[in-house]
Short mmCIF file of C-alpha atoms in Angstrom, two decimals:
data_model
loop_
_atom_site.label_atom_id
_atom_site.label_comp_id
_atom_site.label_asym_id
_atom_site.label_seq_id
_atom_site.Cartn_x
_atom_site.Cartn_y
_atom_site.Cartn_z
CA MET I 9 91.13 116.72 71.55
CA LYS I 10 89.51 113.37 72.36
CA ARG I 11 89.90 110.31 70.17
CA THR I 12 88.22 106.96 70.27
CA GLY I 13 89.58 103.67 69.03
CA ILE I 14 88.66 100.07 68.41
CA ILE I 15 90.57 97.47 70.42
CA LEU I 16 91.92 94.76 68.15
CA LEU I 17 94.56 92.09 68.42
CA LEU I 18 96.34 93.22 65.22
CA GLY I 19 96.82 89.61 64.22
CA LEU I 20 99.14 89.03 67.18
CA THR I 21 100.01 85.39 67.55
CA ILE I 22 100.78 84.21 71.08
CA VAL I 23 103.57 81.67 70.86
CA SER I 24 104.24 79.54 73.91
CA CYS I 25 107.03 77.16 74.69
CA LYS I 26 108.40 75.57 77.83
CA LYS I 27 111.14 77.48 79.60
CA GLU I 28 113.42 74.46 79.90
CA VAL I 29 113.31 73.65 76.18
CA ILE I 30 115.39 75.81 73.84
CA LYS I 31 113.58 76.60 70.60
CA PRO I 32 111.32 73.55 70.28
CA VAL I 33 110.53 73.41 66.58
CA HIS I 34 106.85 72.66 67.08
CA ASN I 35 106.24 75.72 69.29
CA CYS I 36 108.71 78.45 68.35
CA PRO I 37 108.64 80.40 65.08
CA ALA I 38 111.57 79.89 62.76
CA PRO I 39 113.74 83.00 62.32
CA SER I 40 113.49 84.74 58.97
CA GLU I 41 115.91 87.07 57.23
CA ASN I 42 114.33 90.40 58.08
CA GLN I 43 113.09 90.36 61.66
CA TYR I 44 113.29 92.85 64.52
CA LEU I 45 112.87 92.11 68.20
CA PHE I 46 111.03 94.51 70.49
CA LEU I 47 111.73 94.27 74.23
CA SER I 48 110.89 96.62 77.06
CA HIS I 49 110.81 96.87 80.83
CA THR I 50 113.58 94.28 81.09
CA ARG I 51 114.72 95.64 84.46
CA ASN I 52 114.85 93.85 87.78
CA ASN I 53 113.94 95.63 91.00
CA ASP I 54 117.52 95.45 92.24
CA LEU I 55 121.04 96.15 91.01
CA HIS I 56 121.22 93.09 88.73
CA LEU I 57 121.49 94.53 85.21
CA VAL I 58 118.46 92.92 83.56
CA ASP I 59 115.91 90.18 84.01
CA LYS I 60 118.09 87.08 83.85
CA ARG I 61 115.89 85.49 81.19
CA VAL I 62 116.82 88.30 78.81
CA GLU I 63 120.55 87.59 79.08
CA ASN I 64 120.05 84.25 77.29
CA ILE I 65 118.52 85.74 74.13
CA ASP I 66 120.46 85.29 70.90
CA PHE I 67 120.19 88.83 69.55
CA SER I 68 122.36 88.01 66.52
CA GLN I 69 119.42 86.30 64.82
CA PHE I 70 117.63 89.64 64.34
CA SER I 71 118.17 92.48 61.88
CA GLY I 72 117.56 94.97 64.63
CA LEU I 73 116.71 95.35 68.30
CA LEU I 74 114.06 97.80 69.51
CA LEU I 75 114.13 98.68 73.21
CA GLY I 76 111.10 100.35 74.76
CA GLY I 77 112.79 101.69 77.87
CA ASP I 78 113.38 100.79 81.53
CA ILE I 79 115.95 98.24 80.47
CA SER I 80 117.61 98.23 83.90
CA TYR I 81 116.76 99.55 87.36
CA GLN I 82 119.20 102.47 86.92
CA SER I 83 120.53 102.04 83.39
CA SER I 84 122.93 104.99 83.42
CA MET I 85 123.90 104.90 87.07
CA ASN I 86 127.62 104.58 86.31
CA ASP I 87 130.12 103.42 83.70
CA ALA I 88 129.98 99.80 84.85
CA THR I 89 126.20 99.66 84.46
CA ILE I 90 125.98 101.26 81.02
CA ASN I 91 128.92 99.20 79.75
CA GLY I 92 127.31 96.02 81.09
CA LEU I 93 124.08 96.87 79.26
CA ASN I 94 126.07 97.59 76.12
CA ASP I 95 127.57 94.09 76.37
CA ILE I 96 124.06 92.60 76.52
CA PHE I 97 122.15 94.75 74.05
CA ASN I 98 124.94 96.18 71.86
CA LEU I 99 123.67 99.69 72.52
CA ALA I 100 126.46 101.14 70.39
CA SER I 101 125.10 99.44 67.24
CA GLU I 102 123.13 101.53 64.77
CA ASN I 103 120.70 98.60 64.62
CA THR I 104 119.80 98.91 68.33
CA LEU I 105 117.13 101.55 68.82
CA TRP I 106 116.47 102.61 72.42
CA ALA I 107 113.53 104.73 73.55
CA LEU I 108 114.47 105.93 77.02
CA GLY I 109 112.32 105.29 80.08
CA ASN I 110 112.39 106.89 83.52
CA HIS I 111 114.69 104.16 84.88
CA ASP I 112 117.23 104.85 82.13
CA ILE I 113 118.04 108.52 82.50
CA SER I 114 120.15 108.99 85.64
CA ASP I 115 122.99 110.29 83.46
CA ARG I 116 122.05 111.09 79.88
CA SER I 117 125.66 111.93 79.00
CA LEU I 118 126.67 108.33 79.74
CA ILE I 119 123.97 107.05 77.41
CA GLN I 120 125.07 109.34 74.61
CA SER I 121 128.71 108.35 75.11
CA ILE I 122 127.71 104.75 74.31
CA THR I 123 125.06 105.24 71.62
CA GLY I 124 126.57 108.27 69.90
CA ARG I 125 123.01 109.52 69.38
CA ASN I 126 120.63 112.07 70.75
CA SER I 127 117.73 110.65 72.77
CA TYR I 128 115.41 111.13 69.77
CA TYR I 129 116.36 110.23 66.22
CA ALA I 130 115.21 108.48 63.04
CA TYR I 131 116.45 105.34 61.32
CA TYR I 132 115.57 103.76 58.00
CA LYS I 133 115.99 100.13 57.01
CA ASN I 134 114.43 97.92 54.33
CA GLY I 135 111.37 100.02 53.65
CA THR I 136 110.63 100.93 57.28
CA THR I 137 111.23 104.29 58.94
CA PHE I 138 111.72 104.17 62.70
CA ILE I 139 111.21 107.36 64.69
CA VAL I 140 112.50 107.13 68.25
CA LEU I 141 111.01 109.67 70.66
CA ASP I 142 111.94 110.61 74.22
CA THR I 143 108.83 110.82 76.39
CA GLU I 144 110.89 111.62 79.50
CA ILE I 145 111.98 115.14 78.50
CA GLU I 146 108.66 116.93 78.94
CA ASN I 147 106.35 114.74 81.04
CA SER I 148 104.93 112.62 78.19
CA SER I 149 104.69 115.53 75.74
CA ILE I 150 106.79 116.05 72.61
CA THR I 151 107.73 119.73 72.45
CA GLY I 152 110.40 122.20 71.41
CA ALA I 153 113.36 120.87 69.46
CA GLN I 154 112.05 117.32 69.63
CA LEU I 155 108.72 118.32 68.07
CA SER I 156 110.56 120.24 65.35
CA PHE I 157 112.65 117.14 64.69
CA TYR I 158 109.55 114.95 64.52
CA ASN I 159 107.86 117.29 62.04
CA SER I 160 110.96 117.43 59.86
CA VAL I 161 111.08 113.64 59.65
CA VAL I 162 107.42 112.85 58.99
CA ASP I 163 107.15 115.63 56.43
CA THR I 164 109.89 114.03 54.32
CA ILE I 165 109.00 110.31 54.48
CA SER I 166 108.42 109.09 50.96
CA VAL I 167 109.55 105.58 50.03
CA SER I 168 108.81 103.80 53.31
CA LYS I 169 106.01 101.27 53.38
CA ASN I 170 105.96 101.21 57.19
CA VAL I 171 106.50 103.82 59.89
CA ILE I 172 107.16 102.83 63.52
CA LEU I 173 107.04 105.43 66.27
CA LEU I 174 109.10 103.95 69.12
CA HIS I 175 108.61 105.43 72.60
CA HIS I 176 108.34 104.55 76.30
CA LYS I 177 105.27 106.15 77.85
CA LEU I 178 101.90 105.26 76.31
CA MET I 179 101.18 108.88 75.46
CA TRP I 180 98.36 107.89 73.06
CA MET I 181 96.20 106.57 75.92
CA GLN I 182 95.80 110.08 77.34
CA GLY I 183 93.35 112.21 75.39
CA ASN I 184 91.57 109.17 73.97
CA THR I 185 88.01 108.79 75.26
CA GLU I 186 88.10 105.01 75.18
CA MET I 187 91.63 104.34 76.41
CA GLU I 188 91.89 106.92 79.19
CA SER I 189 89.79 104.79 81.50
CA MET I 190 92.16 101.86 80.96
CA ILE I 191 95.41 103.65 81.82
CA ASN I 192 95.71 102.46 85.41
CA ASP I 193 94.98 98.87 84.36
CA VAL I 194 97.44 98.84 81.45
CA SER I 195 100.29 101.33 81.83
CA ASN I 196 103.04 100.79 84.39
CA GLY I 197 102.84 104.51 85.09
CA GLU I 198 99.37 105.48 86.22
CA ALA I 199 97.59 108.62 85.05
CA GLY I 200 98.95 111.62 86.92
CA THR I 201 101.80 114.10 87.20
CA CYS I 202 104.56 112.16 88.99
CA GLY I 203 107.94 111.49 87.39
CA TYR I 204 106.95 108.08 86.07
CA CYS I 205 103.24 108.81 85.54
CA LEU I 206 101.42 109.09 82.24
CA ASP I 207 100.67 112.81 82.12
CA GLU I 208 98.29 114.75 79.93
CA ASN I 209 100.19 115.58 76.76
CA ASN I 210 100.05 116.91 73.21
CA PHE I 211 99.97 113.63 71.28
CA TYR I 212 96.58 114.16 69.63
CA ASP I 213 97.25 117.82 68.94
CA ASP I 214 100.74 117.66 67.45
CA ILE I 215 101.82 114.05 66.80
CA TYR I 216 98.75 112.12 65.71
CA PRO I 217 97.56 114.33 62.80
CA LYS I 218 100.77 113.77 60.86
CA LEU I 219 100.54 110.01 61.51
CA VAL I 220 97.07 110.09 59.94
CA ASP I 221 98.55 111.92 56.94
CA LEU I 222 101.10 109.12 56.54
CA LYS I 223 98.34 106.52 56.81
CA ASN I 224 96.28 108.32 54.17
CA ASP I 225 99.36 108.30 51.97
CA GLY I 226 99.25 104.50 51.95
CA LYS I 227 101.75 103.75 54.71
CA ASN I 228 101.31 101.42 57.65
CA VAL I 229 101.71 103.38 60.88
CA TYR I 230 102.50 101.84 64.26
CA CYS I 231 103.04 103.49 67.64
CA LEU I 232 105.12 101.08 69.72
CA GLY I 233 105.28 101.79 73.46
CA GLY I 234 107.24 100.09 76.21
CA ASP I 235 105.82 101.12 79.59
CA VAL I 236 103.89 97.92 80.28
CA GLY I 237 104.69 94.57 81.85
CA GLY I 238 103.76 95.15 85.47
CA LYS I 239 100.01 94.81 84.84
CA VAL I 240 99.67 93.43 81.30
CA SER I 241 102.25 91.99 78.93
CA TYR I 242 100.77 93.64 75.84
CA PHE I 243 98.02 95.96 74.72
CA THR I 244 96.75 96.87 71.27
CA ASN I 245 94.32 99.37 69.85
CA THR I 246 93.56 100.61 66.35
CA SER I 247 92.27 104.12 65.82
CA PRO I 248 89.38 104.84 63.43
CA ASP I 249 92.02 106.35 61.11
CA GLY I 250 93.94 103.06 60.97
CA VAL I 251 96.90 104.06 63.14
CA GLU I 252 97.90 101.06 65.24
CA PHE I 253 98.91 101.34 68.89
CA ILE I 254 100.93 98.49 70.41
CA ALA I 255 102.57 98.08 73.82
CA ASN I 256 104.60 95.15 75.08
CA GLY I 257 106.75 94.58 78.15
CA ILE I 258 107.92 92.02 80.68
CA SER I 259 108.04 91.89 84.46
CA TYR I 260 110.57 90.20 86.73
CA MET I 261 107.58 89.31 88.96
CA ASN I 262 105.83 87.32 86.20
CA ASN I 263 106.88 83.82 85.18
CA ASN I 264 105.70 84.44 81.62
CA ALA I 265 107.88 86.77 79.57
CA TYR I 266 107.26 87.73 75.95
CA GLY I 267 108.92 89.85 73.32
CA LEU I 268 107.48 90.99 70.02
CA VAL I 269 109.08 89.60 66.88
CA ILE I 270 108.41 91.97 64.00
CA THR I 271 108.70 90.39 60.57
CA GLN I 272 108.86 92.04 57.17
CA SER I 273 108.94 89.53 54.32
CA ALA I 274 109.95 92.11 51.67
CA ILE I 275 110.82 95.79 51.48
CA ASP I 276 107.35 96.75 50.22
CA SER I 277 105.45 94.39 52.54
CA ASN I 278 103.44 94.90 55.70
CA LEU I 279 104.79 94.08 59.14
CA THR I 280 103.69 91.11 61.22
CA PHE I 281 103.89 91.32 65.01
CA THR I 282 104.23 87.99 66.81
CA LYS I 283 104.11 87.81 70.60
CA THR I 284 106.82 85.26 71.34
CA ALA I 285 107.98 83.62 74.57
CA ILE I 286 111.46 84.78 75.46
CA SER I 287 112.60 81.16 75.80
CA CYS I 288 111.95 80.80 72.06
CA LEU I 289 114.62 83.44 71.42
CA TYR I 290 117.61 81.69 72.96
#
């Protein structure tokens, strides 16, 4: 089932500031009461836990932390690694939502011992429903018990103004006439069938239709993916049905590193996504 979309910037504001200056007032946005931070692909290509720039972030200034996967080179390699990541990201907090990537899943039991959650789950806060999906279980597809879970959540969303689908692989690029040709220039995992690749999947058959239903019901719907950073730092696309696709990530090989600050001014308000230099977050 092919879909086309219109590439837009979704009102993203690129905020720059010098690395050596901590929160210069004239360049960095002032924190507000209800903000979330989205980070992904924070890994190094070695056994250091995370990109060293990430360790300096003051996560306490945010209402929640959204992680788009590949947070370390081997996130669940052993107790020391997962506990070190917990010290940085507070993975045990209910306000830290982690969509697993291929570099995270060496030992899923270790992850669950820290988070106390399954690898897919839902979370509600201040008028926004977050649905965290695991794109590593079935090669980019959402099937079986996870699909049943997804259906049970989206079929019962009522009061939320916003719905965010948080995931690692950019599953919505496959099966979309316009975006398929961009996969190898955007996604860290190229199109294909390898363990880290972006495989053909069931997004437009089983996931997307219910997102359109939510959109038609007056909700803002965002699919937020994390498997970028190596080629581009962010990518956005809006479908003809008004579902918004966003991807953001960093790379240890790139001097410029950005997170997405997601702001909601009131429970019944829309979300604003601001691409923000990591040095603004210290």
